[in-house]
Amino acid sequence: MRVVLEDVSFAYPGSVEPLFLNFSYAFDAGTVTAVVGPSGTGKSTLLDLIGGLQLPDSGSVELHDAESSRIGPRCSWVLQNNMLLGGRTAVDNAALALIATGSPRGESRARALDALTRFGLSDRADYPPERLSGGEAQRVTIARCFLSAAPIILADEPTGQLDSLNSQLVFDALIESASDGKVVILATHDQALAQQAHAIVDLAG
């Protein structure tokens, strides 16, 4: 399985210069690819194009896979704004990735608690998002992502609010997901983590 971008061009309305011009790249399963570059070079937009949140002006974004060529429904996202449901506990938010695919609620909560424990959040399992720090909320989102069976992980600055210890914990989990055969693509400013990826796409040129 691979995600293939071929001759992709994209510009925001009103922009003088395109953000991407004839951009081509293939993201392979089993690989963590770090997308790096200064702010404004299109790291988040590239993830949006891959996940179908934006459409290219020209060129193609395709999933080469025997099961399906549709990318969007097969993506699990880690977004900068966390996207947690208010009024639900951390464990309930994490369990949504499993409940949405039909897993029994009790089993889903148990697995979600295991995931939260892995990311150092066992003592925050019953906290609603309003009581979590930014870094804690981000780790809940990451735990939910890793519980998803989606074969593609798109992570936008997944360690942006984390200290070095938790950043490494998250990156190690991304490596593990790639080892399980997933396509893992992360946008990051963290050069130390980027250097540990299997491949780097530098949008600065």
PDB file of C-alpha atoms in Angstrom:
ATOM      1  CA  MET A   1       0.000   0.000   0.000  1.00  0.00           C
ATOM      2  CA  ARG A   2       1.198   3.501  -0.784  1.00  0.00           C
ATOM      3  CA  VAL A   3      -0.171   7.024  -1.030  1.00  0.00           C
ATOM      4  CA  VAL A   4       0.936   8.612  -4.294  1.00  0.00           C
ATOM      5  CA  LEU A   5       0.887  12.321  -5.143  1.00  0.00           C
ATOM      6  CA  GLU A   6       1.602  13.031  -8.787  1.00  0.00           C
ATOM      7  CA  ASP A   7       2.168  16.518 -10.217  1.00  0.00           C
ATOM      8  CA  VAL A   8       0.038  18.115  -7.501  1.00  0.00           C
ATOM      9  CA  SER A   9      -0.417  21.883  -7.718  1.00  0.00           C
ATOM     10  CA  PHE A  10      -2.354  23.931  -5.183  1.00  0.00           C
ATOM     11  CA  ALA A  11      -2.850  27.605  -4.380  1.00  0.00           C
ATOM     12  CA  TYR A  12      -5.128  29.282  -1.878  1.00  0.00           C
ATOM     13  CA  PRO A  13      -7.620  31.723  -3.439  1.00  0.00           C
ATOM     14  CA  GLY A  14      -6.027  35.119  -3.904  1.00  0.00           C
ATOM     15  CA  SER A  15      -2.468  33.821  -3.603  1.00  0.00           C
ATOM     16  CA  VAL A  16       0.060  35.116  -6.113  1.00  0.00           C
ATOM     17  CA  GLU A  17       2.259  32.028  -5.945  1.00  0.00           C
ATOM     18  CA  PRO A  18       1.096  28.401  -5.682  1.00  0.00           C
ATOM     19  CA  LEU A  19       1.895  26.610  -2.451  1.00  0.00           C
ATOM     20  CA  PHE A  20       2.641  23.447  -4.421  1.00  0.00           C
ATOM     21  CA  LEU A  21       3.660  23.241  -8.067  1.00  0.00           C
ATOM     22  CA  ASN A  22       3.894  19.828  -9.740  1.00  0.00           C
ATOM     23  CA  PHE A  23       4.677  18.150  -6.423  1.00  0.00           C
ATOM     24  CA  SER A  24       5.155  14.380  -6.594  1.00  0.00           C
ATOM     25  CA  TYR A  25       5.927  11.888  -3.854  1.00  0.00           C
ATOM     26  CA  ALA A  26       5.024   8.339  -2.793  1.00  0.00           C
ATOM     27  CA  PHE A  27       4.431   7.524   0.880  1.00  0.00           C
ATOM     28  CA  ASP A  28       4.897   3.816   1.552  1.00  0.00           C
ATOM     29  CA  ALA A  29       3.341   1.517   4.118  1.00  0.00           C
ATOM     30  CA  GLY A  30       5.735   0.569   6.875  1.00  0.00           C
ATOM     31  CA  THR A  31       7.361   3.984   6.749  1.00  0.00           C
ATOM     32  CA  VAL A  32       7.243   7.051   8.972  1.00  0.00           C
ATOM     33  CA  THR A  33       7.704  10.126   6.792  1.00  0.00           C
ATOM     34  CA  ALA A  34       8.397  13.477   8.450  1.00  0.00           C
ATOM     35  CA  VAL A  35       7.267  16.573   6.550  1.00  0.00           C
ATOM     36  CA  VAL A  36       9.401  19.534   7.600  1.00  0.00           C
ATOM     37  CA  GLY A  37       9.892  23.151   6.581  1.00  0.00           C
ATOM     38  CA  PRO A  38       9.422  26.669   7.938  1.00  0.00           C
ATOM     39  CA  SER A  39       5.956  27.953   8.808  1.00  0.00           C
ATOM     40  CA  GLY A  40       3.999  28.787   5.689  1.00  0.00           C
ATOM     41  CA  THR A  41       5.621  26.187   3.443  1.00  0.00           C
ATOM     42  CA  GLY A  42       2.522  23.978   3.428  1.00  0.00           C
ATOM     43  CA  LYS A  43       3.096  21.162   5.922  1.00  0.00           C
ATOM     44  CA  SER A  44      -0.484  21.149   7.224  1.00  0.00           C
ATOM     45  CA  THR A  45      -1.882  21.774   3.750  1.00  0.00           C
ATOM     46  CA  LEU A  46      -0.023  18.753   2.416  1.00  0.00           C
ATOM     47  CA  LEU A  47      -1.718  16.578   5.029  1.00  0.00           C
ATOM     48  CA  ASP A  48      -5.064  18.148   4.102  1.00  0.00           C
ATOM     49  CA  LEU A  49      -4.472  17.294   0.444  1.00  0.00           C
ATOM     50  CA  ILE A  50      -3.572  13.711   1.301  1.00  0.00           C
ATOM     51  CA  GLY A  51      -6.582  13.274   3.586  1.00  0.00           C
ATOM     52  CA  GLY A  52      -9.041  14.900   1.198  1.00  0.00           C
ATOM     53  CA  LEU A  53      -9.757  18.009   3.278  1.00  0.00           C
ATOM     54  CA  GLN A  54      -8.405  20.071   0.371  1.00  0.00           C
ATOM     55  CA  LEU A  55      -8.498  19.237  -3.326  1.00  0.00           C
ATOM     56  CA  PRO A  56      -5.541  19.919  -5.628  1.00  0.00           C
ATOM     57  CA  ASP A  57      -5.955  22.421  -8.434  1.00  0.00           C
ATOM     58  CA  SER A  58      -4.291  19.868 -10.692  1.00  0.00           C
ATOM     59  CA  GLY A  59      -2.546  16.540 -10.376  1.00  0.00           C
ATOM     60  CA  SER A  60      -3.703  13.530  -8.392  1.00  0.00           C
ATOM     61  CA  VAL A  61      -3.643  12.080  -4.886  1.00  0.00           C
ATOM     62  CA  GLU A  62      -4.242   8.333  -4.969  1.00  0.00           C
ATOM     63  CA  LEU A  63      -4.152   5.331  -2.688  1.00  0.00           C
ATOM     64  CA  HIS A  64      -2.537   2.338  -4.349  1.00  0.00           C
ATOM     65  CA  ASP A  65      -4.096  -0.543  -2.453  1.00  0.00           C
ATOM     66  CA  ALA A  66      -5.851  -3.761  -3.358  1.00  0.00           C
ATOM     67  CA  GLU A  67      -8.813  -3.058  -1.065  1.00  0.00           C
ATOM     68  CA  SER A  68      -9.747   0.518  -1.940  1.00  0.00           C
ATOM     69  CA  SER A  69      -8.523   3.605  -3.781  1.00  0.00           C
ATOM     70  CA  ARG A  70     -10.380   6.012  -1.452  1.00  0.00           C
ATOM     71  CA  ILE A  71      -8.018   7.702   0.974  1.00  0.00           C
ATOM     72  CA  GLY A  72     -10.184   9.893   3.212  1.00  0.00           C
ATOM     73  CA  PRO A  73     -12.190   7.193   5.040  1.00  0.00           C
ATOM     74  CA  ARG A  74      -8.980   5.248   5.707  1.00  0.00           C
ATOM     75  CA  CYS A  75      -7.171   8.036   7.565  1.00  0.00           C
ATOM     76  CA  SER A  76      -6.734   8.523  11.275  1.00  0.00           C
ATOM     77  CA  TRP A  77      -5.912  12.127  12.193  1.00  0.00           C
ATOM     78  CA  VAL A  78      -3.975  13.856  14.938  1.00  0.00           C
ATOM     79  CA  LEU A  79      -4.830  17.541  14.572  1.00  0.00           C
ATOM     80  CA  GLN A  80      -3.340  20.548  16.327  1.00  0.00           C
ATOM     81  CA  ASN A  81      -6.701  21.554  17.829  1.00  0.00           C
ATOM     82  CA  ASN A  82      -7.173  18.099  19.459  1.00  0.00           C
ATOM     83  CA  MET A  83     -10.898  17.733  18.555  1.00  0.00           C
ATOM     84  CA  LEU A  84     -12.075  16.213  21.843  1.00  0.00           C
ATOM     85  CA  LEU A  85     -15.762  16.071  22.744  1.00  0.00           C
ATOM     86  CA  GLY A  86     -16.658  18.281  25.677  1.00  0.00           C
ATOM     87  CA  GLY A  87     -18.585  16.656  28.488  1.00  0.00           C
ATOM     88  CA  ARG A  88     -17.017  13.261  27.738  1.00  0.00           C
ATOM     89  CA  THR A  89     -14.166  11.842  29.787  1.00  0.00           C
ATOM     90  CA  ALA A  90     -10.704  11.267  28.381  1.00  0.00           C
ATOM     91  CA  VAL A  91     -11.277   7.513  28.260  1.00  0.00           C
ATOM     92  CA  ASP A  92     -14.617   7.980  26.471  1.00  0.00           C
ATOM     93  CA  ASN A  93     -12.972  10.258  23.909  1.00  0.00           C
ATOM     94  CA  ALA A  94     -10.220   7.730  23.269  1.00  0.00           C
ATOM     95  CA  ALA A  95     -12.707   4.851  23.051  1.00  0.00           C
ATOM     96  CA  LEU A  96     -14.648   6.557  20.237  1.00  0.00           C
ATOM     97  CA  ALA A  97     -12.171   5.179  17.690  1.00  0.00           C
ATOM     98  CA  LEU A  98     -13.282   1.663  18.623  1.00  0.00           C
ATOM     99  CA  ILE A  99     -16.965   2.276  19.356  1.00  0.00           C
ATOM    100  CA  ALA A 100     -17.369   3.894  15.923  1.00  0.00           C
ATOM    101  CA  THR A 101     -16.338   0.618  14.290  1.00  0.00           C
ATOM    102  CA  GLY A 102     -18.759  -1.491  16.323  1.00  0.00           C
ATOM    103  CA  SER A 103     -16.585  -2.678  19.203  1.00  0.00           C
ATOM    104  CA  PRO A 104     -18.502  -3.330  22.445  1.00  0.00           C
ATOM    105  CA  ARG A 105     -18.442  -0.349  24.782  1.00  0.00           C
ATOM    106  CA  GLY A 106     -16.878  -2.216  27.705  1.00  0.00           C
ATOM    107  CA  GLU A 107     -14.081  -3.655  25.585  1.00  0.00           C
ATOM    108  CA  SER A 108     -13.533  -0.279  23.932  1.00  0.00           C
ATOM    109  CA  ARG A 109     -13.176   1.482  27.270  1.00  0.00           C
ATOM    110  CA  ALA A 110     -10.735  -1.148  28.539  1.00  0.00           C
ATOM    111  CA  ARG A 111      -8.521  -0.801  25.480  1.00  0.00           C
ATOM    112  CA  ALA A 112      -8.788   2.981  25.637  1.00  0.00           C
ATOM    113  CA  LEU A 113      -7.640   2.929  29.254  1.00  0.00           C
ATOM    114  CA  ASP A 114      -4.644   0.811  28.248  1.00  0.00           C
ATOM    115  CA  ALA A 115      -3.794   3.361  25.550  1.00  0.00           C
ATOM    116  CA  LEU A 116      -4.108   6.276  27.964  1.00  0.00           C
ATOM    117  CA  THR A 117      -1.868   4.453  30.428  1.00  0.00           C
ATOM    118  CA  ARG A 118       0.736   4.014  27.710  1.00  0.00           C
ATOM    119  CA  PHE A 119       0.814   7.775  27.245  1.00  0.00           C
ATOM    120  CA  GLY A 120       0.967   8.524  30.957  1.00  0.00           C
ATOM    121  CA  LEU A 121      -2.683   9.486  31.397  1.00  0.00           C
ATOM    122  CA  SER A 122      -4.129   6.747  33.599  1.00  0.00           C
ATOM    123  CA  ASP A 123      -4.801   9.303  36.345  1.00  0.00           C
ATOM    124  CA  ARG A 124      -6.639  11.543  33.875  1.00  0.00           C
ATOM    125  CA  ALA A 125      -8.929   8.887  32.396  1.00  0.00           C
ATOM    126  CA  ASP A 126     -12.063  10.281  34.044  1.00  0.00           C
ATOM    127  CA  TYR A 127     -11.262  13.939  33.369  1.00  0.00           C
ATOM    128  CA  PRO A 128     -13.283  15.882  30.776  1.00  0.00           C
ATOM    129  CA  PRO A 129     -11.287  17.896  28.208  1.00  0.00           C
ATOM    130  CA  GLU A 130     -11.951  21.076  30.171  1.00  0.00           C
ATOM    131  CA  ARG A 131      -9.765  19.785  33.019  1.00  0.00           C
ATOM    132  CA  LEU A 132      -6.871  18.653  30.818  1.00  0.00           C
ATOM    133  CA  SER A 133      -3.814  20.702  29.948  1.00  0.00           C
ATOM    134  CA  GLY A 134      -3.041  21.279  26.275  1.00  0.00           C
ATOM    135  CA  GLY A 135      -0.403  18.558  26.297  1.00  0.00           C
ATOM    136  CA  GLU A 136      -2.693  16.101  28.075  1.00  0.00           C
ATOM    137  CA  ALA A 137      -5.506  16.745  25.591  1.00  0.00           C
ATOM    138  CA  GLN A 138      -3.078  16.185  22.740  1.00  0.00           C
ATOM    139  CA  ARG A 139      -2.036  12.837  24.195  1.00  0.00           C
ATOM    140  CA  VAL A 140      -5.690  11.773  24.463  1.00  0.00           C
ATOM    141  CA  THR A 141      -6.099  12.573  20.767  1.00  0.00           C
ATOM    142  CA  ILE A 142      -2.972  10.577  19.981  1.00  0.00           C
ATOM    143  CA  ALA A 143      -4.190   7.615  22.044  1.00  0.00           C
ATOM    144  CA  ARG A 144      -7.469   7.664  20.084  1.00  0.00           C
ATOM    145  CA  CYS A 145      -5.529   7.726  16.821  1.00  0.00           C
ATOM    146  CA  PHE A 146      -3.488   4.662  17.729  1.00  0.00           C
ATOM    147  CA  LEU A 147      -6.640   2.737  18.650  1.00  0.00           C
ATOM    148  CA  SER A 148      -8.043   3.279  15.160  1.00  0.00           C
ATOM    149  CA  ALA A 149      -7.713   0.498  12.604  1.00  0.00           C
ATOM    150  CA  ALA A 150      -7.242   3.047   9.808  1.00  0.00           C
ATOM    151  CA  PRO A 151      -4.162   2.134   7.729  1.00  0.00           C
ATOM    152  CA  ILE A 152      -3.048   5.757   7.257  1.00  0.00           C
ATOM    153  CA  ILE A 153      -2.017   8.075  10.095  1.00  0.00           C
ATOM    154  CA  LEU A 154      -1.840  11.806   9.380  1.00  0.00           C
ATOM    155  CA  ALA A 155      -0.324  13.669  12.324  1.00  0.00           C
ATOM    156  CA  ASP A 156      -0.095  17.465  12.289  1.00  0.00           C
ATOM    157  CA  GLU A 157       2.494  18.583  14.867  1.00  0.00           C
ATOM    158  CA  PRO A 158       1.618  15.664  17.177  1.00  0.00           C
ATOM    159  CA  THR A 159       4.320  16.629  19.681  1.00  0.00           C
ATOM    160  CA  GLY A 160       3.879  20.399  19.472  1.00  0.00           C
ATOM    161  CA  GLN A 161       2.630  20.735  23.061  1.00  0.00           C
ATOM    162  CA  LEU A 162       4.661  17.918  24.614  1.00  0.00           C
ATOM    163  CA  ASP A 163       7.930  17.794  26.518  1.00  0.00           C
ATOM    164  CA  SER A 164      10.866  15.816  25.145  1.00  0.00           C
ATOM    165  CA  LEU A 165      10.030  12.650  27.108  1.00  0.00           C
ATOM    166  CA  ASN A 166       6.415  12.486  25.926  1.00  0.00           C
ATOM    167  CA  SER A 167       7.428  13.539  22.412  1.00  0.00           C
ATOM    168  CA  GLN A 168       9.718  10.535  22.174  1.00  0.00           C
ATOM    169  CA  LEU A 169       6.977   8.293  23.580  1.00  0.00           C
ATOM    170  CA  VAL A 170       4.607   9.437  20.842  1.00  0.00           C
ATOM    171  CA  PHE A 171       7.210   9.074  18.115  1.00  0.00           C
ATOM    172  CA  ASP A 172       8.051   5.547  19.244  1.00  0.00           C
ATOM    173  CA  ALA A 173       4.345   4.717  18.926  1.00  0.00           C
ATOM    174  CA  LEU A 174       4.359   6.100  15.371  1.00  0.00           C
ATOM    175  CA  ILE A 175       7.313   3.867  14.531  1.00  0.00           C
ATOM    176  CA  GLU A 176       5.406   0.903  15.975  1.00  0.00           C
ATOM    177  CA  SER A 177       2.361   1.750  13.849  1.00  0.00           C
ATOM    178  CA  ALA A 178       4.534   1.829  10.740  1.00  0.00           C
ATOM    179  CA  SER A 179       5.974  -1.552  11.725  1.00  0.00           C
ATOM    180  CA  ASP A 180       2.390  -2.831  11.730  1.00  0.00           C
ATOM    181  CA  GLY A 181       2.135  -1.867   8.049  1.00  0.00           C
ATOM    182  CA  LYS A 182       0.568   1.580   8.273  1.00  0.00           C
ATOM    183  CA  VAL A 183       1.432   4.669   6.249  1.00  0.00           C
ATOM    184  CA  VAL A 184       2.521   7.277   8.795  1.00  0.00           C
ATOM    185  CA  ILE A 185       2.958  10.915   7.762  1.00  0.00           C
ATOM    186  CA  LEU A 186       3.672  13.642  10.278  1.00  0.00           C
ATOM    187  CA  ALA A 187       4.219  17.355   9.902  1.00  0.00           C
ATOM    188  CA  THR A 188       6.699  18.588  12.478  1.00  0.00           C
ATOM    189  CA  HIS A 189       9.016  21.417  13.485  1.00  0.00           C
ATOM    190  CA  ASP A 190      10.961  19.035  15.744  1.00  0.00           C
ATOM    191  CA  GLN A 191      14.156  18.351  13.833  1.00  0.00           C
ATOM    192  CA  ALA A 192      15.406  15.842  16.411  1.00  0.00           C
ATOM    193  CA  LEU A 193      12.331  13.669  15.885  1.00  0.00           C
ATOM    194  CA  ALA A 194      12.327  14.201  12.126  1.00  0.00           C
ATOM    195  CA  GLN A 195      15.830  12.779  11.936  1.00  0.00           C
ATOM    196  CA  GLN A 196      14.512   9.530  13.437  1.00  0.00           C
ATOM    197  CA  ALA A 197      11.913   9.096  10.682  1.00  0.00           C
ATOM    198  CA  HIS A 198      12.449   6.644   7.850  1.00  0.00           C
ATOM    199  CA  ALA A 199      12.117   9.454   5.301  1.00  0.00           C
ATOM    200  CA  ILE A 200      12.010  13.257   5.315  1.00  0.00           C
ATOM    201  CA  VAL A 201      10.176  15.563   2.914  1.00  0.00           C
ATOM    202  CA  ASP A 202      11.632  19.067   3.243  1.00  0.00           C
ATOM    203  CA  LEU A 203       9.219  21.615   1.789  1.00  0.00           C
ATOM    204  CA  ALA A 204      11.865  24.325   2.028  1.00  0.00           C
ATOM    205  CA  GLY A 205      13.471  22.810  -1.051  1.00  0.00           C
TER     206      GLY A 205
END
